[in-house]
């Protein structure tokens, strides 16, 4: 059974979905709404946030004060490639920092429709290369992201591999959006259970980011990419979300490519439930942190 807190959040999301039509909201309103959701968890006093730039890409270092570490996580936020910022994802970043014992490099890659594909991929690669330029060893780095940021995590890994760059020690993806063509069976089979997303919106959003012809480009939809040679990857996804099969099929393809991959399907959970103040999120973040500690021991 889901926790009382999870049931409360699910009810809130269902009410929001019933009362709001994203198509009627401006981009500015949608972006502001996601930023506001990110501010619902107050920042503890021991969290240190430093505004900076990663290879020209704006962002923040998010870390736990007085906890020295050489472990680094490059975090790529979600938001369908047209929303999201440090404001929307700072609380998730510091919770990941707590769980993993890492400094989190939270970046603000360029957003669509002002900046279409491949802008986000280019910025993520630049940010990773900037970490290497700071003499951070690749085996001390993890890349992680949620939703669109999960897909972007995989696209970044593929881009780095193809460019012959040293890959990070591991990656974690939270409800990753890996098939912008929207072909997964769960797009329909989970539509009645998903309290947040719905198939029509999921299929419209990509056209802000790319052309119809690019929907199956391997760096737009990593489900269609060659995934051989990637580092160990942990996948988290909610059982009740429309994008469930984006993760299930990704896991199958990673395993077929010989990549060490683990998938955890969280019962009764929805898209990126990690972002909410519920016990299930705390448990999931601890699992991600433990995975990072296993792959990047101090």
GROMACS .gro file of C-alpha atoms in nm:
model
  298
    1UNK     CA    1   0.000   0.000   0.000
    2UNK     CA    2   0.126   0.349  -0.078
    3UNK     CA    3   0.195   0.575   0.217
    4UNK     CA    4  -0.065   0.833   0.330
    5UNK     CA    5   0.168   1.104   0.201
    6UNK     CA    6   0.182   0.938  -0.141
    7UNK     CA    7  -0.197   0.908  -0.155
    8UNK     CA    8  -0.225   1.279  -0.073
    9UNK     CA    9   0.020   1.377  -0.347
   10UNK     CA   10  -0.154   1.150  -0.598
   11UNK     CA   11  -0.485   1.321  -0.520
   12UNK     CA   12  -0.325   1.662  -0.564
   13UNK     CA   13  -0.178   1.566  -0.902
   14UNK     CA   14  -0.510   1.425  -1.019
   15UNK     CA   15  -0.685   1.748  -0.923
   16UNK     CA   16  -0.423   1.955  -1.104
   17UNK     CA   17  -0.456   1.741  -1.415
   18UNK     CA   18  -0.836   1.771  -1.410
   19UNK     CA   19  -0.837   2.147  -1.360
   20UNK     CA   20  -0.556   2.249  -1.595
   21UNK     CA   21  -0.511   2.208  -1.966
   22UNK     CA   22  -0.141   2.263  -2.044
   23UNK     CA   23  -0.234   2.360  -2.400
   24UNK     CA   24  -0.412   2.663  -2.259
   25UNK     CA   25  -0.113   2.776  -2.052
   26UNK     CA   26   0.170   2.985  -2.192
   27UNK     CA   27   0.524   2.850  -2.188
   28UNK     CA   28   0.605   3.105  -1.920
   29UNK     CA   29   0.318   2.982  -1.701
   30UNK     CA   30   0.416   2.618  -1.744
   31UNK     CA   31   0.778   2.694  -1.660
   32UNK     CA   32   0.679   2.898  -1.356
   33UNK     CA   33   0.450   2.619  -1.238
   34UNK     CA   34   0.727   2.358  -1.250
   35UNK     CA   35   0.964   2.594  -1.070
   36UNK     CA   36   0.704   2.646  -0.800
   37UNK     CA   37   0.664   2.271  -0.749
   38UNK     CA   38   1.038   2.250  -0.694
   39UNK     CA   39   1.020   2.498  -0.410
   40UNK     CA   40   0.776   2.295  -0.199
   41UNK     CA   41   1.054   2.119  -0.004
   42UNK     CA   42   1.244   2.369   0.216
   43UNK     CA   43   1.623   2.368   0.190
   44UNK     CA   44   1.805   2.249   0.504
   45UNK     CA   45   2.062   2.479   0.661
   46UNK     CA   46   2.346   2.240   0.581
   47UNK     CA   47   2.291   2.256   0.205
   48UNK     CA   48   2.537   2.479   0.023
   49UNK     CA   49   2.440   2.622  -0.319
   50UNK     CA   50   2.695   2.799  -0.538
   51UNK     CA   51   2.595   2.961  -0.865
   52UNK     CA   52   2.851   2.892  -1.137
   53UNK     CA   53   2.905   2.794  -1.500
   54UNK     CA   54   3.005   2.459  -1.646
   55UNK     CA   55   3.184   2.515  -1.975
   56UNK     CA   56   2.964   2.817  -2.042
   57UNK     CA   57   2.648   2.634  -1.935
   58UNK     CA   58   2.488   2.805  -1.632
   59UNK     CA   59   2.416   2.601  -1.323
   60UNK     CA   60   2.486   2.541  -0.958
   61UNK     CA   61   2.701   2.330  -0.734
   62UNK     CA   62   2.471   2.175  -0.474
   63UNK     CA   63   2.647   2.008  -0.182
   64UNK     CA   64   2.612   1.917   0.182
   65UNK     CA   65   2.826   2.148   0.396
   66UNK     CA   66   3.116   2.000   0.591
   67UNK     CA   67   3.097   1.670   0.403
   68UNK     CA   68   3.413   1.655   0.189
   69UNK     CA   69   3.384   1.420  -0.106
   70UNK     CA   70   3.546   1.352  -0.443
   71UNK     CA   71   3.225   1.198  -0.578
   72UNK     CA   72   3.043   1.418  -0.835
   73UNK     CA   73   2.703   1.386  -0.997
   74UNK     CA   74   2.616   1.578  -1.314
   75UNK     CA   75   2.239   1.621  -1.296
   76UNK     CA   76   2.020   1.689  -1.599
   77UNK     CA   77   1.673   1.813  -1.505
   78UNK     CA   78   1.345   1.705  -1.660
   79UNK     CA   79   1.069   1.919  -1.806
   80UNK     CA   80   1.002   1.786  -2.158
   81UNK     CA   81   1.301   1.984  -2.291
   82UNK     CA   82   1.105   2.312  -2.269
   83UNK     CA   83   1.073   2.352  -1.891
   84UNK     CA   84   1.296   2.307  -1.589
   85UNK     CA   85   1.573   2.497  -1.415
   86UNK     CA   86   1.778   2.499  -1.098
   87UNK     CA   87   1.468   2.635  -0.925
   88UNK     CA   88   1.254   2.337  -1.024
   89UNK     CA   89   1.515   2.073  -0.940
   90UNK     CA   90   1.734   2.216  -0.664
   91UNK     CA   91   1.543   2.027  -0.394
   92UNK     CA   92   1.587   1.700  -0.581
   93UNK     CA   93   1.956   1.782  -0.627
   94UNK     CA   94   2.024   1.835  -0.258
   95UNK     CA   95   1.831   1.523  -0.164
   96UNK     CA   96   2.047   1.328  -0.410
   97UNK     CA   97   2.357   1.492  -0.264
   98UNK     CA   98   2.249   1.374   0.081
   99UNK     CA   99   2.177   1.021  -0.040
  100UNK     CA  100   2.490   0.975  -0.250
  101UNK     CA  101   2.750   1.174  -0.063
  102UNK     CA  102   2.826   1.360  -0.386
  103UNK     CA  103   2.856   1.717  -0.498
  104UNK     CA  104   2.584   1.772  -0.756
  105UNK     CA  105   2.648   1.982  -1.066
  106UNK     CA  106   2.296   2.092  -1.158
  107UNK     CA  107   2.294   2.258  -1.500
  108UNK     CA  108   2.049   2.468  -1.697
  109UNK     CA  109   2.082   2.347  -2.054
  110UNK     CA  110   1.916   2.554  -2.327
  111UNK     CA  111   1.543   2.496  -2.359
  112UNK     CA  112   1.308   2.451  -2.653
  113UNK     CA  113   1.142   2.599  -2.848
  114UNK     CA  114   1.395   2.883  -2.833
  115UNK     CA  115   1.675   2.626  -2.868
  116UNK     CA  116   1.585   2.304  -3.044
  117UNK     CA  117   1.772   1.975  -3.070
  118UNK     CA  118   2.069   1.928  -3.043
  119UNK     CA  119   2.118   2.228  -2.809
  120UNK     CA  120   2.042   2.033  -2.490
  121UNK     CA  121   2.279   1.750  -2.584
  122UNK     CA  122   2.555   1.994  -2.674
  123UNK     CA  123   2.520   2.171  -2.338
  124UNK     CA  124   2.523   1.848  -2.139
  125UNK     CA  125   2.839   1.732  -2.317
  126UNK     CA  126   3.004   2.072  -2.254
  127UNK     CA  127   2.916   2.054  -1.886
  128UNK     CA  128   3.064   1.704  -1.853
  129UNK     CA  129   3.380   1.808  -2.037
  130UNK     CA  130   3.411   2.107  -1.801
  131UNK     CA  131   3.417   1.867  -1.506
  132UNK     CA  132   3.703   1.677  -1.669
  133UNK     CA  133   3.880   2.009  -1.731
  134UNK     CA  134   3.860   2.074  -1.355
  135UNK     CA  135   4.069   1.759  -1.305
  136UNK     CA  136   3.773   1.556  -1.184
  137UNK     CA  137   3.847   1.200  -1.290
  138UNK     CA  138   3.574   1.032  -1.496
  139UNK     CA  139   3.566   0.740  -1.252
  140UNK     CA  140   3.454   0.988  -0.983
  141UNK     CA  141   3.158   1.110  -1.189
  142UNK     CA  142   2.802   0.988  -1.234
  143UNK     CA  143   2.544   1.136  -1.469
  144UNK     CA  144   2.179   1.133  -1.369
  145UNK     CA  145   1.853   1.287  -1.483
  146UNK     CA  146   1.477   1.259  -1.469
  147UNK     CA  147   1.219   1.239  -1.748
  148UNK     CA  148   1.362   1.437  -2.042
  149UNK     CA  149   1.679   1.468  -1.836
  150UNK     CA  150   1.689   1.089  -1.817
  151UNK     CA  151   1.675   1.064  -2.194
  152UNK     CA  152   1.934   1.341  -2.214
  153UNK     CA  153   2.159   1.145  -1.976
  154UNK     CA  154   2.159   0.854  -2.221
  155UNK     CA  155   2.208   1.082  -2.522
  156UNK     CA  156   2.504   1.241  -2.345
  157UNK     CA  157   2.660   0.903  -2.276
  158UNK     CA  158   2.617   0.797  -2.640
  159UNK     CA  159   2.765   1.129  -2.760
  160UNK     CA  160   3.065   1.097  -2.530
  161UNK     CA  161   3.124   0.737  -2.636
  162UNK     CA  162   3.104   0.823  -3.004
  163UNK     CA  163   3.348   1.114  -2.953
  164UNK     CA  164   3.597   0.887  -2.780
  165UNK     CA  165   3.568   1.074  -2.451
  166UNK     CA  166   3.619   0.895  -2.118
  167UNK     CA  167   3.284   0.783  -1.978
  168UNK     CA  168   3.163   0.835  -1.622
  169UNK     CA  169   3.156   0.555  -1.365
  170UNK     CA  170   2.780   0.509  -1.379
  171UNK     CA  171   2.445   0.670  -1.452
  172UNK     CA  172   2.098   0.680  -1.298
  173UNK     CA  173   1.779   0.769  -1.483
  174UNK     CA  174   1.447   0.849  -1.315
  175UNK     CA  175   1.138   0.784  -1.530
  176UNK     CA  176   1.348   0.847  -1.842
  177UNK     CA  177   1.180   0.970  -2.159
  178UNK     CA  178   1.355   0.750  -2.414
  179UNK     CA  179   1.100   0.727  -2.697
  180UNK     CA  180   0.970   1.067  -2.806
  181UNK     CA  181   0.776   0.892  -3.083
  182UNK     CA  182   0.547   0.762  -2.808
  183UNK     CA  183   0.523   0.402  -2.926
  184UNK     CA  184   0.528   0.224  -2.588
  185UNK     CA  185   0.218   0.016  -2.506
  186UNK     CA  186   0.201   0.177  -2.160
  187UNK     CA  187   0.113   0.508  -2.325
  188UNK     CA  188  -0.239   0.367  -2.348
  189UNK     CA  189  -0.244   0.086  -2.090
  190UNK     CA  190  -0.139   0.317  -1.805
  191UNK     CA  191  -0.332   0.627  -1.914
  192UNK     CA  192  -0.617   0.561  -1.669
  193UNK     CA  193  -0.376   0.510  -1.378
  194UNK     CA  194  -0.127   0.792  -1.435
  195UNK     CA  195  -0.224   1.082  -1.207
  196UNK     CA  196  -0.001   1.333  -1.381
  197UNK     CA  197   0.076   1.264  -1.748
  198UNK     CA  198  -0.154   1.181  -2.036
  199UNK     CA  199  -0.071   1.043  -2.383
  200UNK     CA  200  -0.188   1.342  -2.588
  201UNK     CA  201   0.037   1.584  -2.404
  202UNK     CA  202   0.333   1.347  -2.414
  203UNK     CA  203   0.304   1.317  -2.791
  204UNK     CA  204   0.265   1.692  -2.853
  205UNK     CA  205   0.554   1.813  -2.640
  206UNK     CA  206   0.839   1.671  -2.853
  207UNK     CA  207   0.749   1.894  -3.147
  208UNK     CA  208   0.866   2.193  -2.944
  209UNK     CA  209   1.208   2.027  -2.930
  210UNK     CA  210   1.253   1.859  -3.267
  211UNK     CA  211   1.097   1.802  -3.606
  212UNK     CA  212   0.867   1.503  -3.670
  213UNK     CA  213   1.145   1.343  -3.876
  214UNK     CA  214   1.380   1.356  -3.576
  215UNK     CA  215   1.155   1.177  -3.326
  216UNK     CA  216   1.349   0.852  -3.361
  217UNK     CA  217   1.693   1.012  -3.391
  218UNK     CA  218   1.917   0.822  -3.146
  219UNK     CA  219   2.013   1.140  -2.959
  220UNK     CA  220   1.649   1.251  -2.935
  221UNK     CA  221   1.509   0.910  -2.845
  222UNK     CA  222   1.795   0.697  -2.704
  223UNK     CA  223   1.578   0.386  -2.723
  224UNK     CA  224   1.677   0.384  -3.094
  225UNK     CA  225   2.051   0.429  -3.023
  226UNK     CA  226   2.334   0.178  -3.018
  227UNK     CA  227   2.387   0.142  -2.642
  228UNK     CA  228   2.695  -0.078  -2.641
  229UNK     CA  229   2.985   0.029  -2.424
  230UNK     CA  230   2.787   0.243  -2.181
  231UNK     CA  231   2.867   0.238  -1.806
  232UNK     CA  232   2.642   0.070  -1.545
  233UNK     CA  233   2.295   0.226  -1.537
  234UNK     CA  234   2.020   0.222  -1.273
  235UNK     CA  235   1.666   0.282  -1.399
  236UNK     CA  236   1.376   0.387  -1.178
  237UNK     CA  237   1.018   0.411  -1.304
  238UNK     CA  238   0.668   0.420  -1.158
  239UNK     CA  239   0.436   0.127  -1.224
  240UNK     CA  240   0.145   0.363  -1.291
  241UNK     CA  241   0.303   0.600  -1.543
  242UNK     CA  242   0.243   0.628  -1.914
  243UNK     CA  243   0.618   0.619  -1.976
  244UNK     CA  244   0.665   0.284  -1.801
  245UNK     CA  245   0.760   0.108  -2.125
  246UNK     CA  246   1.022   0.372  -2.204
  247UNK     CA  247   1.211   0.224  -1.909
  248UNK     CA  248   1.120  -0.143  -1.955
  249UNK     CA  249   1.231  -0.143  -2.319
  250UNK     CA  250   1.542   0.059  -2.233
  251UNK     CA  251   1.644  -0.199  -1.974
  252UNK     CA  252   1.595  -0.483  -2.224
  253UNK     CA  253   1.799  -0.306  -2.489
  254UNK     CA  254   2.080  -0.220  -2.246
  255UNK     CA  255   2.105  -0.581  -2.135
  256UNK     CA  256   2.106  -0.700  -2.497
  257UNK     CA  257   2.393  -0.456  -2.560
  258UNK     CA  258   2.594  -0.608  -2.276
  259UNK     CA  259   2.555  -0.309  -2.045
  260UNK     CA  260   2.515  -0.365  -1.671
  261UNK     CA  261   2.163  -0.234  -1.613
  262UNK     CA  262   1.917  -0.256  -1.329
  263UNK     CA  263   1.553  -0.152  -1.335
  264UNK     CA  264   1.328  -0.095  -1.035
  265UNK     CA  265   0.958  -0.058  -1.110
  266UNK     CA  266   0.801   0.114  -0.809
  267UNK     CA  267   0.450  -0.011  -0.733
  268UNK     CA  268   0.173   0.251  -0.707
  269UNK     CA  269   0.414   0.528  -0.812
  270UNK     CA  270   0.395   0.786  -1.088
  271UNK     CA  271   0.631   0.988  -1.308
  272UNK     CA  272   0.940   1.112  -1.117
  273UNK     CA  273   0.779   1.049  -0.778
  274UNK     CA  274   1.127   1.111  -0.638
  275UNK     CA  275   1.056   1.485  -0.650
  276UNK     CA  276   0.787   1.473  -0.383
  277UNK     CA  277   0.813   1.467  -0.001
  278UNK     CA  278   0.694   1.108   0.045
  279UNK     CA  279   0.857   0.806   0.212
  280UNK     CA  280   0.871   0.617  -0.118
  281UNK     CA  281   1.086   0.895  -0.265
  282UNK     CA  282   1.323   0.882   0.031
  283UNK     CA  283   1.362   0.506  -0.019
  284UNK     CA  284   1.419   0.547  -0.393
  285UNK     CA  285   1.678   0.822  -0.346
  286UNK     CA  286   1.863   0.606  -0.093
  287UNK     CA  287   1.876   0.326  -0.352
  288UNK     CA  288   2.023   0.567  -0.608
  289UNK     CA  289   2.273   0.691  -0.351
  290UNK     CA  290   2.375   0.337  -0.261
  291UNK     CA  291   2.421   0.254  -0.631
  292UNK     CA  292   2.650   0.555  -0.673
  293UNK     CA  293   2.849   0.464  -0.362
  294UNK     CA  294   2.890   0.108  -0.496
  295UNK     CA  295   3.019   0.230  -0.832
  296UNK     CA  296   3.221   0.525  -0.697
  297UNK     CA  297   3.359   0.415  -0.361
  298UNK     CA  298   3.540   0.671  -0.150
   0.00000   0.00000   0.00000
